[in-house]
Each structure stands twice: as structure tokens, then as C-alpha cells.
mmCIF file of C-alpha atoms in Angstrom:
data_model
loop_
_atom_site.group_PDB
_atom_site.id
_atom_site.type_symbol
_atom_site.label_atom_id
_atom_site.label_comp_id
_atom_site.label_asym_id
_atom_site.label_seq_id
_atom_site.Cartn_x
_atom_site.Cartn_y
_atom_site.Cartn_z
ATOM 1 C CA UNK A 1 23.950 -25.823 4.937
ATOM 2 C CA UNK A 2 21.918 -23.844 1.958
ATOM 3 C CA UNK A 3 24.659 -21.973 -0.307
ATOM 4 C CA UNK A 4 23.466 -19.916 -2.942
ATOM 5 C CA UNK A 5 26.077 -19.141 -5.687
ATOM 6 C CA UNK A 6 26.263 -15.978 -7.346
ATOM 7 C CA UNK A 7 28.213 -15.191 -10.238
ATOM 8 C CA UNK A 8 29.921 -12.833 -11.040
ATOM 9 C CA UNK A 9 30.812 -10.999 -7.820
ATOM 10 C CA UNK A 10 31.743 -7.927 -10.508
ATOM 11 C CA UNK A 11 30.878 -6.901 -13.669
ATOM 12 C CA UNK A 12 31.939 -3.640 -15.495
ATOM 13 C CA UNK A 13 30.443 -3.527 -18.817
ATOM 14 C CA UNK A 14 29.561 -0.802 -21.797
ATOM 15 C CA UNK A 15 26.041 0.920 -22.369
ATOM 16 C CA UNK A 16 24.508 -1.235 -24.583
ATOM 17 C CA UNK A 17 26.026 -4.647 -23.941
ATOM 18 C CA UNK A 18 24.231 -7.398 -22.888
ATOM 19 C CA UNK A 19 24.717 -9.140 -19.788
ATOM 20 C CA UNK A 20 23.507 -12.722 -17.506
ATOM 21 C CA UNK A 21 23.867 -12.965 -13.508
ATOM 22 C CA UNK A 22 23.525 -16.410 -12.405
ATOM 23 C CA UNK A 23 22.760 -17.780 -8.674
ATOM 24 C CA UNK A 24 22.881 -21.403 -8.537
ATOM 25 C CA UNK A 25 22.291 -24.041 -5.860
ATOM 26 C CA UNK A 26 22.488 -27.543 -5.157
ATOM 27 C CA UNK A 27 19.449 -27.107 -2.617
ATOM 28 C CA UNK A 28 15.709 -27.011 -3.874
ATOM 29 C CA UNK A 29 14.212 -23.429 -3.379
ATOM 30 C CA UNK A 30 10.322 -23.506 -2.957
ATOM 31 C CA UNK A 31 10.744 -19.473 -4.344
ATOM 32 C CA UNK A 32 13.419 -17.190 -5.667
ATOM 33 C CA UNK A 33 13.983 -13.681 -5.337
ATOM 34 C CA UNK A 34 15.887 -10.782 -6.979
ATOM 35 C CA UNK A 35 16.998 -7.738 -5.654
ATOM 36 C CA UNK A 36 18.435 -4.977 -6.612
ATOM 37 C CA UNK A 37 20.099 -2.828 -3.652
ATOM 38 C CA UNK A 38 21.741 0.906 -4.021
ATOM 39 C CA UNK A 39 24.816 1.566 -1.843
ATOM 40 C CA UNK A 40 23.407 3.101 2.019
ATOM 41 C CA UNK A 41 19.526 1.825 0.920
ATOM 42 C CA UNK A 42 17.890 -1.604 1.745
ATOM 43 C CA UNK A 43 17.245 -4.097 -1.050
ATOM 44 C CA UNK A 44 14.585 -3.500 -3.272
ATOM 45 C CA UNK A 45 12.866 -6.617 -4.615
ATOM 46 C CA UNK A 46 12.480 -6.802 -8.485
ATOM 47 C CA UNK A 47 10.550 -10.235 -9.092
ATOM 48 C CA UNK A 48 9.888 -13.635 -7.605
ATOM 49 C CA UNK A 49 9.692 -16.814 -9.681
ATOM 50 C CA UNK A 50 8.080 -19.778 -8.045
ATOM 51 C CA UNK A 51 7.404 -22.247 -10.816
ATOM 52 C CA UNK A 52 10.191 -24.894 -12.282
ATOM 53 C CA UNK A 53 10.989 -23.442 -15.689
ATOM 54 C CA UNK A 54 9.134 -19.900 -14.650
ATOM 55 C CA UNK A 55 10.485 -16.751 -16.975
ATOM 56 C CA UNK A 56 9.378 -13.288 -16.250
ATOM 57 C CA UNK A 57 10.282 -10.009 -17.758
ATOM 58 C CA UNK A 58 10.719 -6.671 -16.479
ATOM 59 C CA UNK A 59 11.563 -3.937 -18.643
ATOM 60 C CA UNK A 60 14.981 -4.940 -20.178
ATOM 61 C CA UNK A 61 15.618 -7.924 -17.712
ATOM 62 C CA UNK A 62 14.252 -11.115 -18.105
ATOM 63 C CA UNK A 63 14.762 -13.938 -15.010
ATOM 64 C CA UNK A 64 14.359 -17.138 -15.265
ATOM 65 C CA UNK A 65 13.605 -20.030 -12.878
ATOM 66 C CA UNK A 66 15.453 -23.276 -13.623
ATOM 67 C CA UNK A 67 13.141 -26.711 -14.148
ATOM 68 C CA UNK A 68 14.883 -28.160 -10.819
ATOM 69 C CA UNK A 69 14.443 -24.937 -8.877
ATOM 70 C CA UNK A 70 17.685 -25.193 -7.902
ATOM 71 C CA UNK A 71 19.200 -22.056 -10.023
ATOM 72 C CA UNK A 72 17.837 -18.857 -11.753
ATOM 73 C CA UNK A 73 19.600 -16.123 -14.332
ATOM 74 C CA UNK A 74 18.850 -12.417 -14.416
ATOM 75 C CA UNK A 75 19.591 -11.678 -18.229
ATOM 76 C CA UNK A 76 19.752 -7.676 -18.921
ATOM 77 C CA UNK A 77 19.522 -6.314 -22.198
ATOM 78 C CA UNK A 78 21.128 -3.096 -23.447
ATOM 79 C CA UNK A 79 22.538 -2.349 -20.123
ATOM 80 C CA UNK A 80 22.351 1.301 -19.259
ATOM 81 C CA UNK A 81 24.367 3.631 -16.424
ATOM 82 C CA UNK A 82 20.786 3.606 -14.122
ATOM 83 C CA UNK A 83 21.652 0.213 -13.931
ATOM 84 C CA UNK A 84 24.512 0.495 -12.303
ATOM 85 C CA UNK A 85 24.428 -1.701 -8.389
ATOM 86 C CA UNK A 86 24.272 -4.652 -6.491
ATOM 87 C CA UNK A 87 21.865 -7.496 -7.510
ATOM 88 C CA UNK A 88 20.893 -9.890 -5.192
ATOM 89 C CA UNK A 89 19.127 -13.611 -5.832
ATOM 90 C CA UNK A 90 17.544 -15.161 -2.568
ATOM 91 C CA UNK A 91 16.326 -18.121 -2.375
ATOM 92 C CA UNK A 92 13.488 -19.517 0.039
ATOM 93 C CA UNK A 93 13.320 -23.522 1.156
ATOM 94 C CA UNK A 94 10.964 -25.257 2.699
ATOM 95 C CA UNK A 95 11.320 -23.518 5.689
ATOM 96 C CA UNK A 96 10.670 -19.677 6.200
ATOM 97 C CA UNK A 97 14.287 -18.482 6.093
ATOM 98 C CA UNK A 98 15.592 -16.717 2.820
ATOM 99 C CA UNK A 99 19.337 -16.743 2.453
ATOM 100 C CA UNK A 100 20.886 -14.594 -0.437
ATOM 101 C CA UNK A 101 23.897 -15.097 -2.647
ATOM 102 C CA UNK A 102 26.919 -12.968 -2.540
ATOM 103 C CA UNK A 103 25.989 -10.326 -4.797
ATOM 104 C CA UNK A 104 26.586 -9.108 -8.183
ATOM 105 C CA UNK A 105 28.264 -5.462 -8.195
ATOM 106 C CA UNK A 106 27.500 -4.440 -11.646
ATOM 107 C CA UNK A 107 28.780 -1.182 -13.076
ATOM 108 C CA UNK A 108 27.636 0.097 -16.778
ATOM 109 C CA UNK A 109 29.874 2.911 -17.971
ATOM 110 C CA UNK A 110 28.243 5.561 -20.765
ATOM 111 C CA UNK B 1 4.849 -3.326 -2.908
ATOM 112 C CA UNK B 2 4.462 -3.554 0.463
ATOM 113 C CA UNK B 3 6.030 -0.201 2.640
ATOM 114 C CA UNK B 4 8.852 -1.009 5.600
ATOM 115 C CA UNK B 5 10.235 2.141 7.487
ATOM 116 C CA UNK B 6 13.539 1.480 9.422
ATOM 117 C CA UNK B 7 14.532 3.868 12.207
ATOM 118 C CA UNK B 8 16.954 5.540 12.757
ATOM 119 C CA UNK B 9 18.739 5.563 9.129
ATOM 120 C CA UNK B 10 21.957 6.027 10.977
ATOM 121 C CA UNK B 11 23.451 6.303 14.622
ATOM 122 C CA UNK B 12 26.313 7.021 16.076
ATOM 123 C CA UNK B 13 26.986 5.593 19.737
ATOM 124 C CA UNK B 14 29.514 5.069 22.455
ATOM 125 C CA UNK B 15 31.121 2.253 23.026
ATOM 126 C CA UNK B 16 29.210 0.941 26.209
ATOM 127 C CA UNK B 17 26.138 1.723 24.781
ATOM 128 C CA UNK B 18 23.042 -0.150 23.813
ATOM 129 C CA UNK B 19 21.319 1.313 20.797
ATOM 130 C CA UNK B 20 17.709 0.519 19.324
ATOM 131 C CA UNK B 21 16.534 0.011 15.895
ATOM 132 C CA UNK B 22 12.845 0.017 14.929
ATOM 133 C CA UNK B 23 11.334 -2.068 11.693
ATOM 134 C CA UNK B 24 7.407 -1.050 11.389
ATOM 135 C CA UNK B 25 5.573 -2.257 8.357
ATOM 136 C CA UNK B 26 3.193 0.379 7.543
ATOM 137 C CA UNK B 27 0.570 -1.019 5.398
ATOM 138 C CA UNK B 28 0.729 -4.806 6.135
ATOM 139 C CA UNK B 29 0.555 -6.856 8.692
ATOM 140 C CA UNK B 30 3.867 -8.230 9.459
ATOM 141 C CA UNK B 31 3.797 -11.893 10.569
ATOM 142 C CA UNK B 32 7.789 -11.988 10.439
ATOM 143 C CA UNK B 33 10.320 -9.814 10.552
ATOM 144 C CA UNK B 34 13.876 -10.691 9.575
ATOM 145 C CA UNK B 35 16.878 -8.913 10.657
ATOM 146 C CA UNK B 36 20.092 -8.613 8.939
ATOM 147 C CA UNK B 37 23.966 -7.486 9.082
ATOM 148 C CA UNK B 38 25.514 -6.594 5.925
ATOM 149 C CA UNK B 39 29.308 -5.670 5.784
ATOM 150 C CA UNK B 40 31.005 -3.430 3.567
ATOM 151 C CA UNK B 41 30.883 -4.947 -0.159
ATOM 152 C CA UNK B 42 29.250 -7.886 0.930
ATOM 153 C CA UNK B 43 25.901 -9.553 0.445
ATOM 154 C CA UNK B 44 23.244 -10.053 3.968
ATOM 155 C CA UNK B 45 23.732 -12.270 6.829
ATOM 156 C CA UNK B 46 20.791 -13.366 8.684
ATOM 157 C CA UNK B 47 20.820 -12.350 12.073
ATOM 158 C CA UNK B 48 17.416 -13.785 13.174
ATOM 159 C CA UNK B 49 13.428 -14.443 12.383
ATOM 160 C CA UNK B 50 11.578 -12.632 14.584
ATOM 161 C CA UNK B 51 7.197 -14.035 14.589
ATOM 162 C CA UNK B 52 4.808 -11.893 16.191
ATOM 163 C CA UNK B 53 4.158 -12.656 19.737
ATOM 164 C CA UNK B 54 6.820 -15.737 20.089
ATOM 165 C CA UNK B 55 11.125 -15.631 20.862
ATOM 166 C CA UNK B 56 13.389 -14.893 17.838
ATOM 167 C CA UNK B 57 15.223 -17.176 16.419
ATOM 168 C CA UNK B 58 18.710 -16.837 16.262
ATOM 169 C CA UNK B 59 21.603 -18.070 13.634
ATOM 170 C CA UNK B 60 24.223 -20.043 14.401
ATOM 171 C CA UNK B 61 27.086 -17.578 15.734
ATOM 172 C CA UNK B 62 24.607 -14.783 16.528
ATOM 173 C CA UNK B 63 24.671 -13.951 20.144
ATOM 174 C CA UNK B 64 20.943 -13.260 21.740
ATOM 175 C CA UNK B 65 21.903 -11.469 24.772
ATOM 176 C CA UNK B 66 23.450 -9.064 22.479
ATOM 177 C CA UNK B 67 21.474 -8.720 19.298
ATOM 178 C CA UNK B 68 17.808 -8.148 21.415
ATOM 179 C CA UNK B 69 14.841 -8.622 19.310
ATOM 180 C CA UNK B 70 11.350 -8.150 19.860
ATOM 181 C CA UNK B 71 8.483 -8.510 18.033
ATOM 182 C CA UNK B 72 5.590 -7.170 19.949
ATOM 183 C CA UNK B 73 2.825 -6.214 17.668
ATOM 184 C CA UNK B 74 2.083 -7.496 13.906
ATOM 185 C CA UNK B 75 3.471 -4.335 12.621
ATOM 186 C CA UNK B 76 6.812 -3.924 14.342
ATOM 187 C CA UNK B 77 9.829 -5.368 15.500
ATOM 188 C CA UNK B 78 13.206 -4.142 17.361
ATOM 189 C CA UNK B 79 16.559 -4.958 17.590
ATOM 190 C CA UNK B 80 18.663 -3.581 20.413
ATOM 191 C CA UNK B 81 22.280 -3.973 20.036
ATOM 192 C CA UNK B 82 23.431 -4.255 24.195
ATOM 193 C CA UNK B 83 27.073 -3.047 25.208
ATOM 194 C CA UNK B 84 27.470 -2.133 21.786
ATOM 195 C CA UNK B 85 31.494 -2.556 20.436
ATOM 196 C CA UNK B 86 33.363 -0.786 17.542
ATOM 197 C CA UNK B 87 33.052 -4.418 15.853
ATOM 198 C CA UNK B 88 29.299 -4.014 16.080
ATOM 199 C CA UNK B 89 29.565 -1.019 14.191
ATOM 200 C CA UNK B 90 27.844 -2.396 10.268
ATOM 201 C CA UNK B 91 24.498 -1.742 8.447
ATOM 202 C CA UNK B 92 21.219 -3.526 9.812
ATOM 203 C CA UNK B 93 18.736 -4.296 7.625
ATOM 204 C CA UNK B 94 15.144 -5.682 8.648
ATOM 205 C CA UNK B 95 12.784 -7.319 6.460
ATOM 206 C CA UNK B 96 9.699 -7.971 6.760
ATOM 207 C CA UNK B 97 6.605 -10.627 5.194
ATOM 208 C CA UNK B 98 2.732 -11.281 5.876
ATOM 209 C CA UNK B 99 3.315 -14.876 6.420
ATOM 210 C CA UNK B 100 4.907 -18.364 5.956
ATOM 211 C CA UNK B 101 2.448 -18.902 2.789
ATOM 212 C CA UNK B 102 3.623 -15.373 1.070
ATOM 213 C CA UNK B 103 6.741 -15.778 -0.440
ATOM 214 C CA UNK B 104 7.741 -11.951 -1.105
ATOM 215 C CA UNK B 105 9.587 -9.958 2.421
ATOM 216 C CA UNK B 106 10.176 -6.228 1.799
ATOM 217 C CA UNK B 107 13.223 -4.765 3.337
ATOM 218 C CA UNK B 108 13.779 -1.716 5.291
ATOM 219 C CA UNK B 109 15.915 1.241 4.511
ATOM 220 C CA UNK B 110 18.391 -0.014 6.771
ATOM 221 C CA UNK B 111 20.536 1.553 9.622
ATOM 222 C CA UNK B 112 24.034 2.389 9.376
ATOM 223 C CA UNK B 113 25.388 1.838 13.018
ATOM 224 C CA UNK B 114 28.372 3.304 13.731
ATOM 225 C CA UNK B 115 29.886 2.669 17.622
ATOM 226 C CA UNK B 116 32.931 4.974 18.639
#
């Protein structure tokens, strides 16, 4: 069975700090997706890396794609209180089916 | 991105009841359509993939003569909980992608089902 590791499950920070969400896996992903998902609303995707080594920015968060494909970080910088909710990796295999890690609740207080 | 409109964004049901949600892609063509079950503070469970035209396929634990999926056209798929339960009550969440070579699937609004 495909487990995808997310850590942290929460995170309560300052505006302004820094912060890195991490989904790891012992299972080779062929893609890798992160979502961001408000409470009552359906995921909203944010970026897929494909590529072994792959970073991509977006605004203040930068993702990256570990060489193995087997893990990725979300990295934000300057965190801010529109930031505030629950960030989900998901990881595609060879197959068609994505499965996602637990979840990152992530809370940035002014 | 791609557009996915869920339907109804909530429902409340009796117990008894079967209830229907609708996923519709609505400027792509759809090849499949995932469904999920998400649970208060956690993250999504796949239910089932759903491809145009063919039988879902289910997870391990999920029941198919309760969790009803079709997938009739390239633009939308249903799920009909049957004899829904209180335990059934949870948010759905469909997702949907133009094919096996396209890794990016765009998610609903989701449906809060709520069974009384």
C-alpha cells in the first residue's frame, strides 16, 4: 500500500515567519500535487512537479520535487493570515489513482 | 484551470433515503472522475475512479451497492448514496482529469451530506 507522509498535521505560526511542509514516501510518484483546500470548499490545486529534482515557485511558496520522486516540500516565505488552511500533497504512481497525505492545517496569526 | 461544478453543495436527507450527487466538468472533457469522502479534520479517502463509458472502480472497504457511480457522458459523473445512514452523513468530493496521460484532476466544490 502507497502512504504518503505529511508533516506537520498543525502548524500555528506568526505573520512573517517562515515555514516548510513536507510529504514524503517510500513509493515512486510519476507526479506530485499540492493543494490548498478552505474549510466547506473542494481542494484547489496550486502546482504539479513532475521532474526528479523539479522546483517551482508561486508567489511566496516555492515546492520542490525530490531527485527520487519519492518526497516534495512546500517552503512558504513570510507567511501571512490569507494563508491560513489545509495543504494537501498528492501523489500519482504509475497507475491513475492519486492518494493524498494527511494534511497540513496551517494557521498564521497577525 | 480547468472548471468542476458539484451539485448539490449540501443536502439534508432521511435516513432511508438514497440521495444523488452530480460532478460535471464544464469546459473539459472528463475522461475520469474520482470521488471522494473526507471526514471532519481529515485529509480525502478515495472512494472510486469512475472512466467514461466503463464500471467504477471501487477501494478496498468501499461498498458498490451503496456508493452508486456512473459515468455516462465525458462530462459528468454521479454518485448515489442508496439507503443512506447517519454514518453516511460526511463531505463528498469529486474530481475530475482529461486523461491517464494528464497528470493535473480538478476537484469539485464538494457536497456536505448530512442524513437525519
Amino acid at each position: 500500500t502507497q502512504l504518503l507522509e505529511q508533516s506537520p498535521q498543525f502548524l500555528s505560526i506568526q505573520e512573517g515567519e517562515n515555514l516548510t511542509v513536507y510529504c514524503n514516501s517510500s513509493s515512486v510518484f510519476s507526479s506530485l500535487q499540492w493543494y490548498r483546500q478552505e474549510p466547506g470548499e473542494g481542494p484547489v490545486l496550486l502546482v504539479t512537479v513532475v521532474t526528479g529534482g523539479e522546483v517551482k515557485k508561486l508567489k511566496r511558496l516555492t515546492f520542490q520535487f525530490g531527485d527520487a520522486r519519492k518526497d516534495s516540500s512546500l517552503h512558504i516565505t513570510a507567511a501571512q493570515p490569507g494563508d491560513t488552511g489545509l495543504y494537501l500533497c498528492a501523489g500519482r504512481s504509475g497507475g491513475f489513482k492519486t492518494i493524498f497525505g494527511a494534511g497540513t492545517r496551517l494557521f498564521v496569526k497577525a | 484551470g480547468a472548471v468542476v461544478s458539484q451539485h448539490p453543495s449540501r443536502v439534508i436527507c432521511k435516513s432511508g433515503t438514497s440521495v444523488k450527487i452530480e460532478c460535471r466538468s464544464l469546459d473539459f472533457q472528463a475522461t475520469t472522475m474520482f470521488w471522494y469522502r473526507q471526514f471532519p479534520k481529515q485529509s480525502l479517502m478515495l472512494m472510486a475512479t469512475s472512466n467514461e463509458g466503463s464500471k467504477a472502480t471501487y477501494e478496498q472497504g468501499v461498498e458498490k451497492d451503496k456508493f452508486l457511480i456512473n459515468h455516462a457522458s465525458l462530462t459528468l459523473s454521479t454518485l448515489t448514496v442508496t439507503s443512506a445512514h447517519p454514518e453516511d452523513s460526511s463531505f463528498y468530493i469529486c474530481s475530475a482529469s482529461q486523461g491517464q496521460g494528464v497528470t493535473e484532476a480538478f476537484f469539485g466544490q464538494g457536497t456536505r451530506l448530512t442524513v437525519v
